[in-house]
PDB file of C-alpha atoms in Angstrom:
ATOM      1  CA  MET A 495      75.301  39.654  59.071  1.00 48.00           C
ATOM      2  CA  ALA A 496      78.768  40.079  57.640  1.00 47.00           C
ATOM      3  CA  ALA A 497      80.262  43.573  57.716  1.00 46.00           C
ATOM      4  CA  SER A 498      81.005  45.338  54.460  1.00 44.00           C
ATOM      5  CA  ALA A 499      84.584  45.251  53.297  1.00 42.00           C
ATOM      6  CA  PRO A 500      86.548  48.492  53.639  1.00 40.00           C
ATOM      7  CA  ILE A 501      87.865  50.375  50.648  1.00 37.00           C
ATOM      8  CA  SER A 502      91.426  51.593  51.074  1.00 36.00           C
ATOM      9  CA  LEU A 503      93.086  53.372  48.160  1.00 37.00           C
ATOM     10  CA  SER A 504      96.407  55.144  48.273  1.00 39.00           C
ATOM     11  CA  GLY A 505      97.539  55.588  44.668  1.00 44.00           C
ATOM     12  CA  ASP A 506      95.498  58.735  44.063  1.00 50.00           C
ATOM     13  CA  PRO A 507      95.363  61.476  46.752  1.00 45.00           C
ATOM     14  CA  PHE A 508      91.749  62.152  45.868  1.00 46.00           C
ATOM     15  CA  VAL A 509      90.686  58.633  46.734  1.00 46.00           C
ATOM     16  CA  SER A 510      93.039  57.811  49.591  1.00 41.00           C
ATOM     17  CA  ILE A 511      90.128  57.005  51.876  1.00 40.00           C
ATOM     18  CA  THR A 512      88.892  54.152  53.957  1.00 40.00           C
ATOM     19  CA  LYS A 513      85.150  53.642  54.082  1.00 43.00           C
ATOM     20  CA  PRO A 514      82.657  50.784  54.037  1.00 45.00           C
ATOM     21  CA  LEU A 515      81.169  49.798  50.728  1.00 41.00           C
ATOM     22  CA  PRO A 516      77.359  50.141  50.668  1.00 47.00           C
ATOM     23  CA  LEU A 517      75.732  46.756  51.176  1.00 44.00           C
ATOM     24  CA  SER A 518      73.073  47.449  48.579  1.00 43.00           C
ATOM     25  CA  LEU A 519      75.361  47.179  45.571  1.00 41.00           C
ATOM     26  CA  PRO A 520      74.138  44.645  43.010  1.00 45.00           C
ATOM     27  CA  PHE A 521      76.212  41.607  42.153  1.00 38.00           C
ATOM     28  CA  ASN A 522      79.312  42.324  40.074  1.00 41.00           C
ATOM     29  CA  SER A 523      78.690  46.094  40.148  1.00 43.00           C
ATOM     30  CA  CYS A 524      81.263  48.849  39.832  1.00 44.00           C
ATOM     31  CA  ILE A 525      82.079  52.063  41.648  1.00 44.00           C
ATOM     32  CA  GLU A 526      84.176  54.630  39.797  1.00 45.00           C
ATOM     33  CA  LEU A 527      86.580  56.819  41.791  1.00 42.00           C
ATOM     34  CA  HIS A 528      88.813  58.839  39.439  1.00 44.00           C
ATOM     35  CA  GLY A 529      91.565  56.677  38.121  1.00 46.00           C
ATOM     36  CA  ALA A 530      90.166  53.521  39.684  1.00 44.00           C
ATOM     37  CA  THR A 531      87.124  51.360  39.309  1.00 44.00           C
ATOM     38  CA  LEU A 532      86.137  49.258  42.279  1.00 44.00           C
ATOM     39  CA  ARG A 533      84.418  46.081  41.193  1.00 44.00           C
ATOM     40  CA  ALA A 534      82.322  44.394  43.851  1.00 44.00           C
ATOM     41  CA  SER A 535      81.647  40.661  43.674  1.00 41.00           C
ATOM     42  CA  ARG A 536      79.395  38.735  46.013  1.00 45.00           C
ATOM     43  CA  ILE A 537      81.373  35.981  47.739  1.00 39.00           C
ATOM     44  CA  SER A 538      79.325  35.023  50.787  1.00 43.00           C
ATOM     45  CA  GLY A 539      76.011  36.519  51.810  1.00 47.00           C
ATOM     46  CA  LEU A 540      76.617  40.264  51.795  1.00 44.00           C
ATOM     47  CA  GLU A 541      80.402  40.106  51.917  1.00 44.00           C
ATOM     48  CA  LEU A 542      82.074  41.899  49.040  1.00 44.00           C
ATOM     49  CA  LYS A 543      85.512  41.485  47.532  1.00 41.00           C
ATOM     50  CA  ILE A 544      87.063  44.682  46.202  1.00 41.00           C
ATOM     51  CA  GLU A 545      89.271  44.685  43.148  1.00 39.00           C
ATOM     52  CA  ARG A 546      91.100  47.856  42.083  1.00 40.00           C
ATOM     53  CA  ILE A 547      91.154  48.338  38.332  1.00 34.00           C
ATOM     54  CA  GLU A 548      93.193  51.173  36.821  1.00 37.00           C
ATOM     55  CA  HIS A 549      91.855  53.015  33.806  1.00 40.00           C
ATOM     56  CA  THR A 550      91.831  56.392  32.128  1.00 39.00           C
ATOM     57  CA  HIS A 551      88.730  58.415  31.401  1.00 43.00           C
ATOM     58  CA  LEU A 552      89.323  57.734  27.711  1.00 42.00           C
ATOM     59  CA  GLY A 553      89.406  53.995  28.283  1.00 43.00           C
ATOM     60  CA  PHE A 554      86.236  54.217  30.322  1.00 40.00           C
ATOM     61  CA  LEU A 555      84.430  56.091  27.574  1.00 41.00           C
ATOM     62  CA  LYS A 556      85.662  53.674  24.922  1.00 45.00           C
ATOM     63  CA  GLY A 557      84.275  50.825  26.961  1.00 47.00           C
ATOM     64  CA  LEU A 558      81.023  52.699  27.375  1.00 43.00           C
ATOM     65  CA  ARG A 559      80.725  53.297  23.651  1.00 44.00           C
ATOM     66  CA  SER A 560      81.500  49.652  22.983  1.00 44.00           C
ATOM     67  CA  SER A 561      78.848  48.412  25.389  1.00 45.00           C
ATOM     68  CA  GLN A 562      76.362  50.894  23.991  1.00 45.00           C
ATOM     69  CA  GLY A 563      77.107  49.622  20.499  1.00 45.00           C
ATOM     70  CA  PHE A 564      76.479  46.069  21.616  1.00 40.00           C
ATOM     71  CA  ALA A 565      73.158  47.075  23.133  1.00 43.00           C
ATOM     72  CA  LEU A 566      72.327  48.898  19.926  1.00 37.00           C
ATOM     73  CA  ARG A 567      72.890  45.820  17.784  1.00 43.00           C
ATOM     74  CA  ALA A 568      70.921  43.646  20.166  1.00 40.00           C
ATOM     75  CA  LEU A 569      67.959  46.009  20.139  1.00 41.00           C
ATOM     76  CA  MET A 570      67.799  46.694  16.412  1.00 44.00           C
ATOM     77  CA  GLY A 571      64.240  46.077  15.319  1.00 48.00           C
ATOM     78  CA  PRO A 572      61.813  47.652  12.912  1.00 53.00           C
ATOM     79  CA  SER A 573      62.991  50.269  10.458  1.00 51.00           C
ATOM     80  CA  GLY A 574      63.521  53.653  12.123  1.00 55.00           C
ATOM     81  CA  SER A 575      64.334  52.295  15.568  1.00 54.00           C
ATOM     82  CA  THR A 576      68.100  52.329  14.945  1.00 56.00           C
ATOM     83  CA  GLN A 577      68.339  56.131  14.855  1.00 61.00           C
ATOM     84  CA  GLN A 578      66.447  56.406  18.116  1.00 63.00           C
ATOM     85  CA  HIS A 579      68.850  53.999  19.844  1.00 57.00           C
ATOM     86  CA  GLU A 580      71.841  55.812  18.364  1.00 60.00           C
ATOM     87  CA  ASN A 581      70.572  59.104  19.743  1.00 65.00           C
ATOM     88  CA  ARG A 582      70.161  57.573  23.180  1.00 69.00           C
ATOM     89  CA  SER A 583      73.670  56.127  22.928  1.00 66.00           C
ATOM     90  CA  VAL A 584      75.170  59.515  22.096  1.00 64.00           C
ATOM     91  CA  GLU A 585      73.227  61.166  24.938  1.00 69.00           C
ATOM     92  CA  THR A 586      74.480  58.545  27.386  1.00 73.00           C
ATOM     93  CA  VAL A 587      78.109  59.048  26.334  1.00 67.00           C
ATOM     94  CA  MET A 588      77.783  62.835  26.527  1.00 73.00           C
ATOM     95  CA  GLU A 589      76.297  62.583  30.019  1.00 74.00           C
ATOM     96  CA  ALA A 590      79.132  60.292  31.112  1.00 75.00           C
ATOM     97  CA  GLU A 591      81.711  62.736  29.756  1.00 73.00           C
ATOM     98  CA  LYS A 592      80.007  65.574  31.623  1.00 74.00           C
ATOM     99  CA  GLN A 593      80.100  63.585  34.877  1.00 75.00           C
ATOM    100  CA  CYS A 594      83.791  62.825  34.347  1.00 83.00           C
ATOM    101  CA  ASP A 595      84.465  66.548  33.884  1.00 84.00           C
ATOM    102  CA  LEU A 596      82.515  67.427  37.045  1.00 84.00           C
ATOM    103  CA  PHE A 597      84.395  64.989  39.243  1.00 86.00           C
ATOM    104  CA  SER A 598      87.704  65.799  37.608  1.00 89.00           C
ATOM    105  CA  ASP A 599      87.096  69.392  38.657  1.00 90.00           C
ATOM    106  CA  LEU A 600      86.351  68.259  42.231  1.00 91.00           C
ATOM    107  CA  LYS A 601      89.589  66.281  42.237  1.00 92.00           C
ATOM    108  CA  ASP A 602      91.525  69.387  41.158  1.00 93.00           C
ATOM    109  CA  ARG A 603      89.850  71.440  43.886  1.00 93.00           C
ATOM    110  CA  PHE A 604      90.726  68.880  46.534  1.00 95.00           C
ATOM    111  CA  LEU A 605      94.358  68.682  45.430  1.00 95.00           C
ATOM    112  CA  SER A 606      94.546  72.481  45.471  1.00 95.00           C
ATOM    113  CA  PHE A 607      93.088  72.523  49.000  1.00 95.00           C
ATOM    114  CA  LYS A 608      95.557  69.890  50.167  1.00 96.00           C
ATOM    115  CA  LYS A 609      98.560  71.687  48.679  1.00 95.00           C
ATOM    116  CA  ASN A 610      97.704  75.291  49.467  1.00 94.00           C
ATOM    117  CA  LYS A 611      95.680  75.078  52.676  1.00 94.00           C
ATOM    118  CA  TYR A 612      96.094  71.742  54.429  1.00 96.00           C
ATOM    119  CA  MET A 613      99.838  71.351  53.952  1.00 96.00           C
ATOM    120  CA  GLY A 614     100.343  75.089  54.435  1.00 95.00           C
ATOM    121  CA  ASN A 615      98.677  74.948  57.857  1.00 95.00           C
ATOM    122  CA  LEU A 616      99.457  71.375  58.812  1.00 96.00           C
ATOM    123  CA  GLU A 617      99.781  71.926  62.565  1.00 95.00           C
ATOM    124  CA  HIS A 618      96.292  73.417  62.745  1.00 95.00           C
ATOM    125  CA  TYR A 619      94.730  70.501  60.899  1.00 96.00           C
ATOM    126  CA  GLN A 620      96.614  67.986  63.030  1.00 96.00           C
ATOM    127  CA  ASN A 621      95.238  69.689  66.140  1.00 96.00           C
ATOM    128  CA  LEU A 622      91.729  69.509  64.680  1.00 96.00           C
ATOM    129  CA  ALA A 623      92.214  65.790  64.194  1.00 96.00           C
ATOM    130  CA  GLN A 624      92.510  65.466  67.975  1.00 96.00           C
ATOM    131  CA  ALA A 625      89.548  67.620  69.049  1.00 95.00           C
ATOM    132  CA  GLN A 626      87.235  70.467  68.071  1.00 97.00           C
ATOM    133  CA  GLU A 627      86.340  73.554  70.100  1.00 97.00           C
ATOM    134  CA  PRO A 628      84.005  75.626  67.917  1.00 97.00           C
ATOM    135  CA  LYS A 629      82.618  78.873  69.272  1.00 97.00           C
ATOM    136  CA  PHE A 630      79.564  78.782  67.010  1.00 98.00           C
ATOM    137  CA  MET A 631      76.689  76.439  66.356  1.00 98.00           C
ATOM    138  CA  VAL A 632      75.263  77.475  62.970  1.00 98.00           C
ATOM    139  CA  ILE A 633      71.852  76.440  61.660  1.00 98.00           C
ATOM    140  CA  ALA A 634      71.446  77.416  58.026  1.00 98.00           C
ATOM    141  CA  CYS A 635      69.340  76.571  55.006  1.00 98.00           C
ATOM    142  CA  ALA A 636      70.267  73.720  52.672  1.00 98.00           C
ATOM    143  CA  ASP A 637      70.015  76.097  49.698  1.00 97.00           C
ATOM    144  CA  SER A 638      73.101  75.737  47.485  1.00 97.00           C
ATOM    145  CA  ARG A 639      73.489  79.519  47.197  1.00 97.00           C
ATOM    146  CA  VAL A 640      73.962  80.304  50.882  1.00 97.00           C
ATOM    147  CA  CYS A 641      76.875  78.263  52.230  1.00 97.00           C
ATOM    148  CA  PRO A 642      77.780  79.950  55.572  1.00 97.00           C
ATOM    149  CA  SER A 643      81.445  79.001  55.321  1.00 96.00           C
ATOM    150  CA  TYR A 644      81.681  80.751  51.963  1.00 96.00           C
ATOM    151  CA  VAL A 645      79.591  83.810  52.891  1.00 97.00           C
ATOM    152  CA  LEU A 646      80.923  84.362  56.438  1.00 97.00           C
ATOM    153  CA  GLY A 647      84.350  82.809  56.029  1.00 97.00           C
ATOM    154  CA  PHE A 648      84.094  80.134  58.706  1.00 97.00           C
ATOM    155  CA  GLN A 649      87.293  78.095  58.806  1.00 96.00           C
ATOM    156  CA  PRO A 650      87.579  74.419  59.802  1.00 96.00           C
ATOM    157  CA  GLY A 651      87.027  74.096  63.539  1.00 97.00           C
ATOM    158  CA  GLU A 652      85.216  77.424  63.988  1.00 97.00           C
ATOM    159  CA  ALA A 653      81.569  76.436  63.527  1.00 98.00           C
ATOM    160  CA  PHE A 654      79.612  73.264  64.234  1.00 98.00           C
ATOM    161  CA  MET A 655      77.078  73.430  61.447  1.00 98.00           C
ATOM    162  CA  ILE A 656      73.859  71.835  60.314  1.00 98.00           C
ATOM    163  CA  ARG A 657      71.672  72.765  57.365  1.00 98.00           C
ATOM    164  CA  ASN A 658      68.048  71.964  56.655  1.00 98.00           C
ATOM    165  CA  VAL A 659      65.295  73.236  54.372  1.00 98.00           C
ATOM    166  CA  ALA A 660      64.336  76.775  55.482  1.00 98.00           C
ATOM    167  CA  ASN A 661      66.764  76.711  58.461  1.00 98.00           C
ATOM    168  CA  LEU A 662      64.004  75.656  60.860  1.00 98.00           C
ATOM    169  CA  VAL A 663      64.318  74.862  64.559  1.00 98.00           C
ATOM    170  CA  THR A 664      61.279  72.963  65.800  1.00 97.00           C
ATOM    171  CA  PRO A 665      60.077  73.217  69.432  1.00 97.00           C
ATOM    172  CA  PHE A 666      61.442  70.801  71.999  1.00 97.00           C
ATOM    173  CA  GLU A 667      58.054  69.123  72.440  1.00 96.00           C
ATOM    174  CA  ASN A 668      57.932  68.173  68.751  1.00 95.00           C
ATOM    175  CA  GLY A 669      60.455  65.428  69.380  1.00 94.00           C
ATOM    176  CA  PRO A 670      63.844  64.539  67.932  1.00 95.00           C
ATOM    177  CA  THR A 671      65.132  65.767  64.598  1.00 96.00           C
ATOM    178  CA  GLU A 672      68.581  65.812  63.062  1.00 96.00           C
ATOM    179  CA  THR A 673      68.774  69.523  63.862  1.00 97.00           C
ATOM    180  CA  ASN A 674      68.033  69.339  67.582  1.00 96.00           C
ATOM    181  CA  ALA A 675      70.290  66.292  67.920  1.00 97.00           C
ATOM    182  CA  ALA A 676      73.093  68.472  66.567  1.00 98.00           C
ATOM    183  CA  LEU A 677      72.054  71.253  68.944  1.00 98.00           C
ATOM    184  CA  GLU A 678      72.273  68.925  71.915  1.00 98.00           C
ATOM    185  CA  PHE A 679      75.768  67.805  70.975  1.00 98.00           C
ATOM    186  CA  ALA A 680      76.984  71.323  70.207  1.00 98.00           C
ATOM    187  CA  VAL A 681      75.619  72.886  73.407  1.00 98.00           C
ATOM    188  CA  ASN A 682      76.133  70.101  75.927  1.00 98.00           C
ATOM    189  CA  THR A 683      79.280  68.410  74.630  1.00 98.00           C
ATOM    190  CA  LEU A 684      81.163  70.997  72.579  1.00 98.00           C
ATOM    191  CA  LYS A 685      80.072  73.878  74.854  1.00 98.00           C
ATOM    192  CA  VAL A 686      79.565  76.358  72.026  1.00 98.00           C
ATOM    193  CA  GLU A 687      79.083  79.947  73.138  1.00 98.00           C
ATOM    194  CA  ASN A 688      76.866  81.137  70.296  1.00 98.00           C
ATOM    195  CA  ILE A 689      73.974  79.714  68.305  1.00 98.00           C
ATOM    196  CA  LEU A 690      73.501  81.498  64.990  1.00 98.00           C
ATOM    197  CA  VAL A 691      70.413  80.735  62.879  1.00 98.00           C
ATOM    198  CA  ILE A 692      70.762  82.112  59.344  1.00 98.00           C
ATOM    199  CA  GLY A 693      67.870  82.790  56.979  1.00 98.00           C
ATOM    200  CA  HIS A 694      68.141  84.121  53.453  1.00 98.00           C
ATOM    201  CA  SER A 695      66.343  85.737  50.527  1.00 98.00           C
ATOM    202  CA  CYS A 696      64.409  83.747  47.899  1.00 98.00           C
ATOM    203  CA  CYS A 697      64.063  80.748  50.225  1.00 98.00           C
ATOM    204  CA  GLY A 698      62.305  77.885  48.441  1.00 97.00           C
ATOM    205  CA  GLY A 699      61.269  76.289  51.720  1.00 97.00           C
ATOM    206  CA  ILE A 700      59.509  79.439  52.895  1.00 98.00           C
ATOM    207  CA  ARG A 701      57.871  79.840  49.495  1.00 97.00           C
ATOM    208  CA  ALA A 702      56.580  76.269  49.817  1.00 96.00           C
ATOM    209  CA  LEU A 703      55.232  77.114  53.281  1.00 96.00           C
ATOM    210  CA  MET A 704      53.469  80.228  52.006  1.00 96.00           C
ATOM    211  CA  SER A 705      52.049  78.302  49.029  1.00 94.00           C
ATOM    212  CA  MET A 706      50.636  75.389  51.016  1.00 92.00           C
ATOM    213  CA  GLN A 707      46.931  74.720  50.822  1.00 85.00           C
ATOM    214  CA  ASP A 708      44.996  73.883  53.975  1.00 76.00           C
ATOM    215  CA  ASN A 709      44.139  70.489  52.495  1.00 66.00           C
ATOM    216  CA  ALA A 710      47.700  69.744  51.351  1.00 62.00           C
ATOM    217  CA  ASN A 711      48.412  66.059  50.778  1.00 68.00           C
ATOM    218  CA  GLY A 712      51.461  66.122  53.017  1.00 73.00           C
ATOM    219  CA  SER A 713      54.541  65.727  50.829  1.00 89.00           C
ATOM    220  CA  LEU A 714      57.813  65.297  52.686  1.00 94.00           C
ATOM    221  CA  LEU A 715      58.630  68.954  52.022  1.00 94.00           C
ATOM    222  CA  GLU A 716      55.260  70.135  53.306  1.00 92.00           C
ATOM    223  CA  SER A 717      55.490  67.860  56.335  1.00 92.00           C
ATOM    224  CA  TRP A 718      58.735  69.597  57.261  1.00 95.00           C
ATOM    225  CA  VAL A 719      58.009  73.268  56.507  1.00 95.00           C
ATOM    226  CA  VAL A 720      54.603  73.122  58.204  1.00 93.00           C
ATOM    227  CA  ALA A 721      56.618  73.554  61.406  1.00 94.00           C
ATOM    228  CA  GLY A 722      56.734  77.226  60.410  1.00 95.00           C
ATOM    229  CA  LYS A 723      52.957  77.615  60.179  1.00 94.00           C
ATOM    230  CA  ASN A 724      52.821  80.189  62.999  1.00 95.00           C
ATOM    231  CA  ALA A 725      55.250  82.378  61.068  1.00 97.00           C
ATOM    232  CA  ARG A 726      52.989  82.066  58.038  1.00 96.00           C
ATOM    233  CA  ILE A 727      49.905  83.030  60.070  1.00 96.00           C
ATOM    234  CA  ASN A 728      51.681  86.087  61.484  1.00 96.00           C
ATOM    235  CA  THR A 729      52.884  87.054  58.026  1.00 97.00           C
ATOM    236  CA  GLU A 730      49.414  86.799  56.512  1.00 95.00           C
ATOM    237  CA  THR A 731      48.154  89.131  59.253  1.00 95.00           C
ATOM    238  CA  ALA A 732      50.987  91.652  59.235  1.00 96.00           C
ATOM    239  CA  ALA A 733      51.757  91.722  55.506  1.00 95.00           C
ATOM    240  CA  SER A 734      48.364  91.082  53.925  1.00 92.00           C
ATOM    241  CA  GLY A 735      48.703  94.178  51.739  1.00 94.00           C
ATOM    242  CA  LEU A 736      51.968  93.049  50.164  1.00 96.00           C
ATOM    243  CA  ASP A 737      52.378  90.950  47.035  1.00 96.00           C
ATOM    244  CA  PHE A 738      53.332  87.270  47.351  1.00 96.00           C
ATOM    245  CA  ASP A 739      57.089  87.765  46.902  1.00 96.00           C
ATOM    246  CA  GLN A 740      57.158  90.456  49.577  1.00 97.00           C
ATOM    247  CA  GLN A 741      55.093  88.260  51.901  1.00 97.00           C
ATOM    248  CA  CYS A 742      57.631  85.468  51.420  1.00 98.00           C
ATOM    249  CA  LYS A 743      60.459  87.833  52.339  1.00 97.00           C
ATOM    250  CA  HIS A 744      58.556  88.925  55.435  1.00 97.00           C
ATOM    251  CA  CYS A 745      57.992  85.283  56.377  1.00 98.00           C
ATOM    252  CA  GLU A 746      61.686  84.451  55.910  1.00 98.00           C
ATOM    253  CA  LYS A 747      62.501  86.764  58.819  1.00 97.00           C
ATOM    254  CA  GLU A 748      59.362  85.926  60.803  1.00 98.00           C
ATOM    255  CA  SER A 749      60.166  82.211  60.613  1.00 98.00           C
ATOM    256  CA  LEU A 750      63.748  82.910  61.631  1.00 98.00           C
ATOM    257  CA  ASN A 751      62.603  84.720  64.769  1.00 97.00           C
ATOM    258  CA  HIS A 752      60.238  81.870  65.603  1.00 97.00           C
ATOM    259  CA  SER A 753      63.191  79.485  65.388  1.00 98.00           C
ATOM    260  CA  LEU A 754      65.133  81.673  67.828  1.00 98.00           C
ATOM    261  CA  LEU A 755      62.241  81.496  70.290  1.00 97.00           C
ATOM    262  CA  ASN A 756      61.917  77.755  69.746  1.00 98.00           C
ATOM    263  CA  LEU A 757      65.507  77.370  70.907  1.00 98.00           C
ATOM    264  CA  LEU A 758      64.400  78.534  74.350  1.00 98.00           C
ATOM    265  CA  THR A 759      61.970  75.600  74.595  1.00 97.00           C
ATOM    266  CA  TYR A 760      64.998  73.331  75.085  1.00 98.00           C
ATOM    267  CA  PRO A 761      65.640  73.317  78.859  1.00 97.00           C
ATOM    268  CA  TRP A 762      69.402  72.936  78.572  1.00 96.00           C
ATOM    269  CA  ILE A 763      69.590  75.824  76.097  1.00 98.00           C
ATOM    270  CA  GLU A 764      67.429  78.174  78.190  1.00 97.00           C
ATOM    271  CA  GLU A 765      69.452  77.330  81.289  1.00 97.00           C
ATOM    272  CA  LYS A 766      72.722  78.325  79.636  1.00 97.00           C
ATOM    273  CA  VAL A 767      71.201  81.439  78.063  1.00 97.00           C
ATOM    274  CA  SER A 768      69.776  82.551  81.426  1.00 96.00           C
ATOM    275  CA  LYS A 769      73.237  82.181  82.991  1.00 96.00           C
ATOM    276  CA  GLY A 770      74.904  84.162  80.218  1.00 96.00           C
ATOM    277  CA  GLU A 771      76.880  81.129  79.047  1.00 97.00           C
ATOM    278  CA  LEU A 772      75.203  80.998  75.644  1.00 98.00           C
ATOM    279  CA  LEU A 773      73.959  83.657  73.218  1.00 98.00           C
ATOM    280  CA  ILE A 774      71.318  83.192  70.533  1.00 98.00           C
ATOM    281  CA  HIS A 775      71.642  85.162  67.296  1.00 98.00           C
ATOM    282  CA  GLY A 776      69.679  85.560  64.098  1.00 98.00           C
ATOM    283  CA  GLY A 777      71.199  86.362  60.723  1.00 98.00           C
ATOM    284  CA  TYR A 778      69.639  87.161  57.356  1.00 98.00           C
ATOM    285  CA  TYR A 779      71.600  86.988  54.118  1.00 98.00           C
ATOM    286  CA  ASP A 780      70.083  88.776  51.121  1.00 98.00           C
ATOM    287  CA  PHE A 781      72.069  87.567  48.131  1.00 96.00           C
ATOM    288  CA  ILE A 782      70.194  89.836  45.707  1.00 96.00           C
ATOM    289  CA  ASP A 783      71.981  92.952  46.989  1.00 95.00           C
ATOM    290  CA  CYS A 784      74.571  91.099  49.120  1.00 97.00           C
ATOM    291  CA  THR A 785      73.634  92.370  52.562  1.00 98.00           C
ATOM    292  CA  PHE A 786      73.764  90.570  55.886  1.00 98.00           C
ATOM    293  CA  GLU A 787      71.740  91.519  58.959  1.00 97.00           C
ATOM    294  CA  LYS A 788      72.546  90.132  62.386  1.00 97.00           C
ATOM    295  CA  TRP A 789      70.692  90.468  65.682  1.00 97.00           C
ATOM    296  CA  THR A 790      70.869  88.916  69.160  1.00 97.00           C
ATOM    297  CA  LEU A 791      67.946  87.598  71.188  1.00 96.00           C
ATOM    298  CA  ASP A 792      67.325  89.649  74.345  1.00 95.00           C
ATOM    299  CA  TYR A 793      66.577  86.905  76.845  1.00 93.00           C
ATOM    300  CA  ARG A 794      65.356  89.127  79.691  1.00 88.00           C
ATOM    301  CA  ALA A 795      63.017  91.121  77.451  1.00 88.00           C
ATOM    302  CA  THR A 796      61.726  87.916  75.890  1.00 88.00           C
ATOM    303  CA  LYS A 797      60.934  86.389  79.278  1.00 83.00           C
ATOM    304  CA  MET A 798      59.242  89.577  80.489  1.00 81.00           C
ATOM    305  CA  GLU A 799      57.125  89.718  77.344  1.00 79.00           C
ATOM    306  CA  GLY A 800      56.234  86.029  77.684  1.00 72.00           C
ATOM    307  CA  SER A 801      55.138  86.461  81.313  1.00 61.00           C
ATOM    308  CA  GLY A 802      52.906  89.462  80.585  1.00 50.00           C
ATOM    309  CA  PRO A 803      49.070  89.395  80.660  1.00 45.00           C
TER     310      PRO A 803
END
């Protein structure tokens, strides 16, 4: 199978990247990257030829309106259908303009980062290009409101990070996941000194876990959050007198503590923790009143409790 052709753009700082073009693009399709449209044409099997076409957003929208007008004329049918197609055309153009604004804003943010942070601390970023030595491995929720770098101020190179729904760590015996693959790399290769698992308020993943029926049909979300079922069982026992929202908050912390204990099911993590080479921490960010709680797993007490009658 032929490899995909690389894209290399240098005219615009925002798109000065080199990356393979997805092989699933349809024939004669286009990719838009601010200030440039990349047109892919099939030339042999899955090989793609890349052509850089300059344009402005205005020109793009004019072309869009023109093509929409052509489609409108082609689809004109019974009386009354024209207005419906016109409305769809206007909605399509408005959506395209909104997307242009969104990515234009991202471009401005990137250029600001490059000017004010990257170029202002160039030596640091050049060192990061050679190697990384983070002190933290952070496991956080995928929720858009709880970015650890924004909340805790992690800078590039400080934290090796992975995010999943409900910030879950599954037991070692459950098999490989993206999260424990990242753990293995962080602990065994990068030699991080701290693992920090961060939960948060109003977690949709925990709410889904608490809302699951026993005969659930097994959506992808349910198939993932069911890993926290023991936290749910404990919550239903300990917080049965609370309303549903309060039970969810209880489960957010209960599930977090279960994830901390699950970390010890990984032999190479427990070995380093027992030797004092690695610490395991829990964190809980409540963005309703902007508080952050942090605690550290007591390995000796945990082992003593686990070996009791």
